[in-house]
Short mmCIF file of C-alpha atoms and ligand atoms in Angstrom, two decimals:
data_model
loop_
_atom_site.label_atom_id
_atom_site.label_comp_id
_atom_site.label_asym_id
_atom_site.label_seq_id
_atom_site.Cartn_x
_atom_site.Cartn_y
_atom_site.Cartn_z
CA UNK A 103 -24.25 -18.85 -5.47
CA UNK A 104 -24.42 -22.09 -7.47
CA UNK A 105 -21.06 -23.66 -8.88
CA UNK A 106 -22.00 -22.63 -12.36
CA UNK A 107 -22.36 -19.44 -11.66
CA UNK A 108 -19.25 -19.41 -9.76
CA UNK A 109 -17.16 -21.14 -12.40
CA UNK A 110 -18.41 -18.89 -15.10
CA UNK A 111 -17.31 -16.00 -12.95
CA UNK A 112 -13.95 -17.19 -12.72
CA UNK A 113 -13.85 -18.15 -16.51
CA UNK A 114 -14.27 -14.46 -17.36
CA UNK A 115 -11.38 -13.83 -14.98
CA UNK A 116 -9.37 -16.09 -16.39
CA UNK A 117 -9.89 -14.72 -20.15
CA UNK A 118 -8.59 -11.32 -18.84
CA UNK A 119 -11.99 -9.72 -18.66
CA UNK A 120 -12.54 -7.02 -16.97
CA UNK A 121 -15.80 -7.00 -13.70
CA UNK A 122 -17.50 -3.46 -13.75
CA UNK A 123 -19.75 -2.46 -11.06
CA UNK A 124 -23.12 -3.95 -12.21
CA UNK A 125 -21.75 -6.95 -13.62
CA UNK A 126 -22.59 -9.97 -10.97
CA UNK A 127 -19.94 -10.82 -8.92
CA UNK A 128 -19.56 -13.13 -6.12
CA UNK A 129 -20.48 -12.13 -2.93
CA UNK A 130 -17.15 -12.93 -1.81
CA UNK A 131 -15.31 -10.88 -4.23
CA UNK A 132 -17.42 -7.82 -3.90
CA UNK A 133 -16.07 -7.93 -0.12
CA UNK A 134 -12.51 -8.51 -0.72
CA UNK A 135 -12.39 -4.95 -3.28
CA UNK A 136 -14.45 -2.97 -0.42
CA UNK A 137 -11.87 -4.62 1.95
CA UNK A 138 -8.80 -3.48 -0.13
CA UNK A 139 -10.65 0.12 -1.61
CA UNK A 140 -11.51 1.08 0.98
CA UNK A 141 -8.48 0.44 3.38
CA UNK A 142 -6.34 2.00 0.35
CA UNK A 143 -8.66 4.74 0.16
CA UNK A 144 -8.35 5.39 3.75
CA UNK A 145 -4.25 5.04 3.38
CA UNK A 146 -4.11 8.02 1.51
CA UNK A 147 -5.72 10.06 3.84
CA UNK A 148 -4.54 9.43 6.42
CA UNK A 149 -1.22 9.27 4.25
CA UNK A 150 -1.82 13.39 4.30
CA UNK A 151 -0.93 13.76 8.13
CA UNK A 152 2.64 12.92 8.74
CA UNK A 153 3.73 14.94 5.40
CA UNK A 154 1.44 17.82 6.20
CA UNK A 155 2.59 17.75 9.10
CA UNK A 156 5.90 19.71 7.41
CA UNK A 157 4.11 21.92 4.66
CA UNK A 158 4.41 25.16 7.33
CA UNK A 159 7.78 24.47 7.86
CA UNK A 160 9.53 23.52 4.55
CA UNK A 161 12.19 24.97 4.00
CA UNK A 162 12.24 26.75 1.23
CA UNK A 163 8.83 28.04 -1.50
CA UNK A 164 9.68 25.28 -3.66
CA UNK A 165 9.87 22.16 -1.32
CA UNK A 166 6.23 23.89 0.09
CA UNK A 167 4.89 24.46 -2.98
CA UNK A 168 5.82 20.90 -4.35
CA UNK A 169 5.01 19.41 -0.87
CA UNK A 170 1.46 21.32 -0.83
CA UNK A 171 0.67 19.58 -4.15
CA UNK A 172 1.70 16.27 -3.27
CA UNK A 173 -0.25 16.39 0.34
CA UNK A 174 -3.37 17.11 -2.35
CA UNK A 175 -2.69 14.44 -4.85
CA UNK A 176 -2.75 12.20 -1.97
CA UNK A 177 -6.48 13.85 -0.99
CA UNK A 178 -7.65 13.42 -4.69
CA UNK A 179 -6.20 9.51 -4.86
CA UNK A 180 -8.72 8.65 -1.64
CA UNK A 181 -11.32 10.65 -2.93
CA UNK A 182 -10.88 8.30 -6.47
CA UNK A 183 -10.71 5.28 -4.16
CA UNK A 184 -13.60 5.91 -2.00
CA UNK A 185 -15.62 6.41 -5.60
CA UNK A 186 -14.63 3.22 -6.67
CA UNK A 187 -15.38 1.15 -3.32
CA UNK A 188 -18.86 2.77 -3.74
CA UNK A 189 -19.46 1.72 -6.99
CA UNK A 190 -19.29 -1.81 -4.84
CA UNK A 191 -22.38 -0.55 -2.68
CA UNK A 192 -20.65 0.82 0.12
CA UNK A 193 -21.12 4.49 0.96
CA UNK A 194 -18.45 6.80 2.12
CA UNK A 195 -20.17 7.08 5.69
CA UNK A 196 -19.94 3.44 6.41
CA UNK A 197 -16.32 3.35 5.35
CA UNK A 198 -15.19 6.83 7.09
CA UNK A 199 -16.86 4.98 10.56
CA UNK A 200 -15.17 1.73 10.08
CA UNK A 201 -11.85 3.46 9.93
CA UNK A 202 -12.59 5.28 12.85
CA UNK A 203 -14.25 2.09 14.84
CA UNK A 204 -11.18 0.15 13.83
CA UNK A 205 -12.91 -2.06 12.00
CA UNK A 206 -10.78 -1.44 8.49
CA UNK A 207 -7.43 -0.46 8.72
CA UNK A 208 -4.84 1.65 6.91
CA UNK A 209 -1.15 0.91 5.87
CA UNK A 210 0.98 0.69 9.12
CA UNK A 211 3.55 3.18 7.64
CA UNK A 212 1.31 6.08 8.69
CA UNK A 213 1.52 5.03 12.40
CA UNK A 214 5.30 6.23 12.34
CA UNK A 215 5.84 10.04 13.14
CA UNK A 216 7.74 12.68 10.90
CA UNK A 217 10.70 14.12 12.94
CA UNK A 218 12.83 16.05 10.69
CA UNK A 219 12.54 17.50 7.61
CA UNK A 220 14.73 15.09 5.78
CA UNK A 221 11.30 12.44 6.54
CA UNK A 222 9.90 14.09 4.00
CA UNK A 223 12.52 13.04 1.80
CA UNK A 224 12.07 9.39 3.34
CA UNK A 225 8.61 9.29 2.46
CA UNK A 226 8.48 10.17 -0.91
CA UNK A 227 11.89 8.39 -1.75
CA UNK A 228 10.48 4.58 0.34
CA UNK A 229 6.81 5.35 0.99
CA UNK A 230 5.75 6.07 -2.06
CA UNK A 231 8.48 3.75 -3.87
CA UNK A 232 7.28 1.11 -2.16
CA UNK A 233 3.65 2.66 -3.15
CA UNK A 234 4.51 2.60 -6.74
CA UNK A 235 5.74 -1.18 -7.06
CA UNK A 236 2.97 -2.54 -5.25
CA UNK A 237 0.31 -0.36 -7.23
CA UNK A 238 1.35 -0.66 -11.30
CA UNK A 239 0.29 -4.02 -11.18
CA UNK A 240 -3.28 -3.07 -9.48
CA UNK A 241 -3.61 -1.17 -12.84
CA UNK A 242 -4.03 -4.96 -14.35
CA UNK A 243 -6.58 -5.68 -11.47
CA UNK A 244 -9.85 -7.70 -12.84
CA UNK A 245 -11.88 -4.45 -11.36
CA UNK A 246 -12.21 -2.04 -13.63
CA UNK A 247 -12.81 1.13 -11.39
CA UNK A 248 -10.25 0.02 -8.97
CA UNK A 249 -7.52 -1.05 -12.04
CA UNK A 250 -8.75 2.64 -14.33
CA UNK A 251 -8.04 4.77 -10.63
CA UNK A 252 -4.83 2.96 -10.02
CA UNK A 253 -3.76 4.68 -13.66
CA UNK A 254 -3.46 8.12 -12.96
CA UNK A 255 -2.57 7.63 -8.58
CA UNK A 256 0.45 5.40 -10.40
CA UNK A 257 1.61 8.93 -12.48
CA UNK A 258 1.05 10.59 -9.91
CA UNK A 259 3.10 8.78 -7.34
CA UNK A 260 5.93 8.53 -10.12
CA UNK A 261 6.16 12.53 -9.30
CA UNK A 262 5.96 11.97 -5.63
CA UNK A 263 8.52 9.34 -5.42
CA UNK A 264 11.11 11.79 -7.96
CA UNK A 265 10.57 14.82 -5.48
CA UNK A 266 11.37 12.93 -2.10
CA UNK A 267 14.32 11.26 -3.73
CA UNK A 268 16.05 14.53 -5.10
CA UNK A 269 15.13 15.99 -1.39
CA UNK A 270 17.49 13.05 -0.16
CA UNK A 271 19.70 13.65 -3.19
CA UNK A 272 20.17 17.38 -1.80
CA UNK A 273 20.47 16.23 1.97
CA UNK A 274 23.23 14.10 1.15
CA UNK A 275 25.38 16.47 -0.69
CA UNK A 276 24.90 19.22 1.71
CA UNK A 277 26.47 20.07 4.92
CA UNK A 278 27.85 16.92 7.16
CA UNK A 279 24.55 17.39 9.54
CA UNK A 280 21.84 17.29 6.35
CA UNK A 281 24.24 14.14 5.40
CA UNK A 282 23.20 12.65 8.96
CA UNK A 283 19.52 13.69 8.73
CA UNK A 284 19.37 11.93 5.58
CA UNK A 285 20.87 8.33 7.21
CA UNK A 286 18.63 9.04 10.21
CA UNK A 287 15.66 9.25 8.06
CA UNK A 288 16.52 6.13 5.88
CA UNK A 289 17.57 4.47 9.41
CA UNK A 290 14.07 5.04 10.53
CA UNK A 291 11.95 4.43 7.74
CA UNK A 292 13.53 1.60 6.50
CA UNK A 293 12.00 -1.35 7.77
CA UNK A 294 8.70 -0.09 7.94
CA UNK A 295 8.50 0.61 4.50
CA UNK A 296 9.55 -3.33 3.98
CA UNK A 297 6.36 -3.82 5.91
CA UNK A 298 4.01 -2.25 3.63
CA UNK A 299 3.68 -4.71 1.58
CA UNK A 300 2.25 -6.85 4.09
CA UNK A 301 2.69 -10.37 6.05
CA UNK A 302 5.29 -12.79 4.33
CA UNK A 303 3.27 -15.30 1.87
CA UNK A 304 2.84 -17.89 4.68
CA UNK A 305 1.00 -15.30 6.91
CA UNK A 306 -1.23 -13.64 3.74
CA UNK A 307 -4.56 -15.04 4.29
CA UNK A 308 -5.69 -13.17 1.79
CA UNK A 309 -3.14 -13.86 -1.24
CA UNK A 310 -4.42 -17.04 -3.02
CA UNK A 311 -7.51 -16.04 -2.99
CA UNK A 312 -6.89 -12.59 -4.68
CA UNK A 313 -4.38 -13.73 -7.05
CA UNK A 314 -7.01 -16.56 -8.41
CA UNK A 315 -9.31 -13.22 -8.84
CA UNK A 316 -6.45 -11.61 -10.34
CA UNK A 317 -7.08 -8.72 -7.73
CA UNK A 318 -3.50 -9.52 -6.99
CA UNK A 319 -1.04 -10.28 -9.79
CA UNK A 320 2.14 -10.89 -7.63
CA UNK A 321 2.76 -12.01 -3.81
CA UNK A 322 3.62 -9.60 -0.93
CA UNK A 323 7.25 -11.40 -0.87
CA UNK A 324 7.64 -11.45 -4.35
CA UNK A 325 7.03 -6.97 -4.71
CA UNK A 326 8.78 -6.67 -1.26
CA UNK A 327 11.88 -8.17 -3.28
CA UNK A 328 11.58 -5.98 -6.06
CA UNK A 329 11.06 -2.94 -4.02
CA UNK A 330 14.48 -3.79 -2.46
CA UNK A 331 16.40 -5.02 -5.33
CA UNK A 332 15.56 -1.21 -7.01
CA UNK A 333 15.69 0.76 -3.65
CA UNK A 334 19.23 -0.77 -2.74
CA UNK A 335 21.25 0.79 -5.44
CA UNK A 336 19.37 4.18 -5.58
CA UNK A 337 20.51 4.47 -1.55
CA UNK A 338 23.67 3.47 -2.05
CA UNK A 339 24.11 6.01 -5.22
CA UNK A 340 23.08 8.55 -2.11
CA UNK A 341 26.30 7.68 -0.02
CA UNK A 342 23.98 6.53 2.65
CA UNK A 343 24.26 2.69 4.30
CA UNK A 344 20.92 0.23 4.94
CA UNK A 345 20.34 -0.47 8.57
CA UNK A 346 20.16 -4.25 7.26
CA UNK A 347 23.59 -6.02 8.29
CA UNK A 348 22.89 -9.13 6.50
CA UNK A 349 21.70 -6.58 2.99
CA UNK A 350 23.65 -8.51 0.58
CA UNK A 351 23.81 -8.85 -3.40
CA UNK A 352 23.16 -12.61 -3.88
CA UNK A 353 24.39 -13.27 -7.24
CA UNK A 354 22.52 -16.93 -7.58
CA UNK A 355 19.00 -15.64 -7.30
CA UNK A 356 20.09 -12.35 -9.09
CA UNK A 357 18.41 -9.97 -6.24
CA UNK A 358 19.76 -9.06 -2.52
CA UNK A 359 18.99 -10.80 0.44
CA UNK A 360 17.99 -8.85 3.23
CA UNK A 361 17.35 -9.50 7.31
CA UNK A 362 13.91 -10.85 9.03
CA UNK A 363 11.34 -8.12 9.19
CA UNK A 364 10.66 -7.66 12.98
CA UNK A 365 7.00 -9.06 12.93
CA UNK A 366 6.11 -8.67 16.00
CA UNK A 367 6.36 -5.40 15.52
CA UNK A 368 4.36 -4.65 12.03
CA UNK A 369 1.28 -7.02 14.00
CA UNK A 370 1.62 -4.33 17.02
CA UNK A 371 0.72 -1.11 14.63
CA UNK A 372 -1.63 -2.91 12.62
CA UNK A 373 -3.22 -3.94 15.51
CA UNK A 374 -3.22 0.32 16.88
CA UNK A 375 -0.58 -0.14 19.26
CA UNK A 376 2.39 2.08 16.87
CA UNK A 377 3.40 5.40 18.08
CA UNK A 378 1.10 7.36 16.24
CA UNK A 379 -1.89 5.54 15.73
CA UNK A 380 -4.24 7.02 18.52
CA UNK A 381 -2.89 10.65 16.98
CA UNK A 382 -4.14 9.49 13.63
CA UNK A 383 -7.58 8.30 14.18
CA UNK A 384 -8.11 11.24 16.58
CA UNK A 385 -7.45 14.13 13.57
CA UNK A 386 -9.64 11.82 11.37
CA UNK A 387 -12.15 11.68 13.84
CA UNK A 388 -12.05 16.08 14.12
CA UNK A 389 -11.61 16.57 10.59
CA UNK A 390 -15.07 14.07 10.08
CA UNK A 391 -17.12 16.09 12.86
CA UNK A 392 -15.93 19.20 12.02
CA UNK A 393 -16.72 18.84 8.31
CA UNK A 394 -20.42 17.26 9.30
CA UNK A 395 -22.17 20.50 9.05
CA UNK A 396 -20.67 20.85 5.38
CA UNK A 397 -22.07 17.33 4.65
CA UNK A 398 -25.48 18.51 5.78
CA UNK A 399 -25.37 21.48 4.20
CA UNK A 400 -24.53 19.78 1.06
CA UNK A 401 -27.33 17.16 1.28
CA UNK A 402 -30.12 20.04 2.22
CA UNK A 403 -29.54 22.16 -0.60
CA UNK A 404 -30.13 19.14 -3.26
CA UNK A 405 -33.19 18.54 -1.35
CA UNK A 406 -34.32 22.45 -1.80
CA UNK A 407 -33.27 21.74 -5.22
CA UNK A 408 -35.83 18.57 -6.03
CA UNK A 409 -38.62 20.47 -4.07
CA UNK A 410 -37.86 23.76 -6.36
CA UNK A 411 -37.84 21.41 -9.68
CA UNK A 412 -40.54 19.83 -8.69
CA UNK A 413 -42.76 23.27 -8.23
N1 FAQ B 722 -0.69 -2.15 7.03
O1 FAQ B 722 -3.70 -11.31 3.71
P1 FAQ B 722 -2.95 -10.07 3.62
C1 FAQ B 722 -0.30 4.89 -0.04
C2 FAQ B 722 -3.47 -6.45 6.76
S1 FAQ B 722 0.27 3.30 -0.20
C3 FAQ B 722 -1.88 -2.43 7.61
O2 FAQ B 722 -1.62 -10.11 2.93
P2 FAQ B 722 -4.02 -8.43 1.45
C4 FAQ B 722 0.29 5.98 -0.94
C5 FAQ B 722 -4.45 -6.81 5.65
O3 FAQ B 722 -5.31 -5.73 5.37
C6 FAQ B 722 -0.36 2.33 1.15
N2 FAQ B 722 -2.52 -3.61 7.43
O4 FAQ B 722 -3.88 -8.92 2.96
C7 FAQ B 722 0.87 7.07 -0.15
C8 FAQ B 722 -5.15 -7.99 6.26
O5 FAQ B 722 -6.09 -7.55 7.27
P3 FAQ B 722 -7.72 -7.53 7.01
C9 FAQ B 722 -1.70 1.71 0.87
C10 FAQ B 722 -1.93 -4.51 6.61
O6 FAQ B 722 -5.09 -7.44 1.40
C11 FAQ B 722 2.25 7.20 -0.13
C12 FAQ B 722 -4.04 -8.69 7.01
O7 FAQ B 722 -3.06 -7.69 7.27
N3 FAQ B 722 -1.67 0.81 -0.24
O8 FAQ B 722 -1.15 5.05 0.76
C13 FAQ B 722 -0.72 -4.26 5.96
O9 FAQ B 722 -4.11 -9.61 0.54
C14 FAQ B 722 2.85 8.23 0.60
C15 FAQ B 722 -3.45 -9.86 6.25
O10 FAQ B 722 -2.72 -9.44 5.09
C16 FAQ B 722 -2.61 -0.13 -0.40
O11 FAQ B 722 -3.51 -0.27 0.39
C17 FAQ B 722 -0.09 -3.03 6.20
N4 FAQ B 722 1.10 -2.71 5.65
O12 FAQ B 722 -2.61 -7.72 1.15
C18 FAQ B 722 0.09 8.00 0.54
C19 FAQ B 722 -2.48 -0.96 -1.65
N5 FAQ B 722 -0.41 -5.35 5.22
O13 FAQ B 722 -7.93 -6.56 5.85
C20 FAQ B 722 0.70 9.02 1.29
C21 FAQ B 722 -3.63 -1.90 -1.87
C22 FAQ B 722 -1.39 -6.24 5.41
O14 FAQ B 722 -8.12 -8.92 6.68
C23 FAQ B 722 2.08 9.13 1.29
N6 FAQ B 722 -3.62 -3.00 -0.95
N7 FAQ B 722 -2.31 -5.76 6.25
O15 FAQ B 722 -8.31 -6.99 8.28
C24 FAQ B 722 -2.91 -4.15 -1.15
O16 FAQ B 722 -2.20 -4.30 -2.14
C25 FAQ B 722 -3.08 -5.26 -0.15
O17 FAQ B 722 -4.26 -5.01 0.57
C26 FAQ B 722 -1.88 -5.44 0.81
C27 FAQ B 722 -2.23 -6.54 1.82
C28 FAQ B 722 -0.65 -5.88 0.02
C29 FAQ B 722 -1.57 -4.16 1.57
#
């Protein structure tokens, strides 16, 4: 890749323009979106185990119904992803067996398991939340496939994050023990949903990079502070309390401050070592096997097909 070629890639960049899949690209780039697709892609499904992990017991037709459809929105927004990492030349195969190699990894919030039903609420309320602020502005993202996806999974997760906050909403006006399962919840999903938006800026090895490709349009600090600064109020409108001592409004910067993120810990479930990340490659793992003979199926009927056109 000469420096012309190079410079004129990141002129179009920096005119707003947006990179579709057969425009050339650096090498570079290309790998950065497969890194990011496809470990987003592979978010969202795996995203659908902790919540389906509650659709048979929700408790009543309308939290399973709603639940049910959220579980598949989440199916159909990795299913969009994986479509546009392989518009970068990567097939679905080689993805699915780096995610269960280890090789590419999936948000650390999925390593944490779903105890009551009031997680539900959690997830929908700070998961996707936290989803939502670091996603609108990957609809600006210089790749067009990944930046046209990121339109509808955005609407989508608007829904989701409405229908886990009115589930806390109803928790905390109920009976003094749904009141407690809602704090529990919040107590527990808390910090790790500070942690999805990755290392602080000093750690990000990937930031500058991605924000001079305008893959990224704001820091992992910078959304992590918004995410709080609109979360905060929203709990607090719940009757519920941060497990954050030093959570306070700071009137000079005009947003809250908030405690150290325990790092040690979001490096020990990134790196596989969280509570449920051996349960979550494992049901990957059985759901890819078990669906291989659907795959082959698949692929041997468009091959009776050519040979039949061809005839
Ligand atoms: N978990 O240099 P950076 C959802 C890795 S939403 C695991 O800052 P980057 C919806 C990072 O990959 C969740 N790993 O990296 C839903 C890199 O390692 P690598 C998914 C993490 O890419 C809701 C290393 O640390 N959303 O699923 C995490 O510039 C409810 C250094 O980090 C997306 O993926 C983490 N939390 O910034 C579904 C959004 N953070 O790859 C179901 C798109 C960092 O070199 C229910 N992705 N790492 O081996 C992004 O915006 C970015 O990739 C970041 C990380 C911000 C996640």
């Amino acid at each position: 890749e000469t420096p012309e070629f190079l410079a004129a890639f990141q002129a179009r960049i920096d005119a707003d323009e947006k990179i579709e899949p057969k425009d050339p690209m650096p090498a570079a780039y290309r790998k950065t979106l497969i890194r990011q697709i496809g470990q987003h892609a592979h978010s969202e499904i795996v995203g659908m185990l902790p919540e389906g992990n509650w659709i048979t017991r929700a408790p009543t037709l309308r939290r399973k119904a709603a639940l049910l459809a959220k579980v598949q929105d989440e199916g159909g927004h990795g299913l969009y992803l994986y479509s546009a990492a392989e518009t970068l030349g990567i097939s679905r195969d080689q993805m699915t067996e780096e995610l269960l190699s280890g090789k590419a990894k999936y948000s650390s919030i999925f390593n944490y398991p779903t105890l009551t039903w009031a997680d539900i609420g959690a997830i929908g309320w700070l998961v996707d939340g936290a989803a939502i602020m670091n996603q609108v502005p990957l609809c600006r993202c210089s790749y067009g496939p990944y930046a046209r996806a990121m339109i509808r999974v955005c609407k989508e997760e608007s829904f989701h994050q409405r229908q886990g906050y009115e589930i806390m909403l109803t928790l905390s006006r109920g009976s003094d023990e749904q009141k407690e399962m809602a704090q529990d919840a919040l107590n527990r999903w808390w910090w790790p949903s500070l942690m999805m938006f990755g290392p602080s800026d000093g750690d990000s090895q990937h930031s500058d990079q991605s924000t001079r490709w305008k893959i990224k349009r704001f820091t992992n600090d910078a959304l992590r502070q918004k995410f709080v600064d609109a979360t905060v109020p929203q709990g607090e409108k719940l009757g519920l309390t941060f497990p954050d001592p030093d959570l306070k409004w700071n009137d000079d910067k005009g947003g809250y401050d908030f405690g150290e993120i325990d790092w040690d810990e979001f490096w020990r479930v990134v790196k596989g070592q969280g509570r449920m990340n051996v349960d979550r490659i494992a049901a990957r793992r059985k759901a890819w096997e078990d669906g291989a003979w659907v795959r082959e199926a698949a692929m041997a009927h468009v091959e009776k097909r050519k040979t039949q056109m061809a005839a």
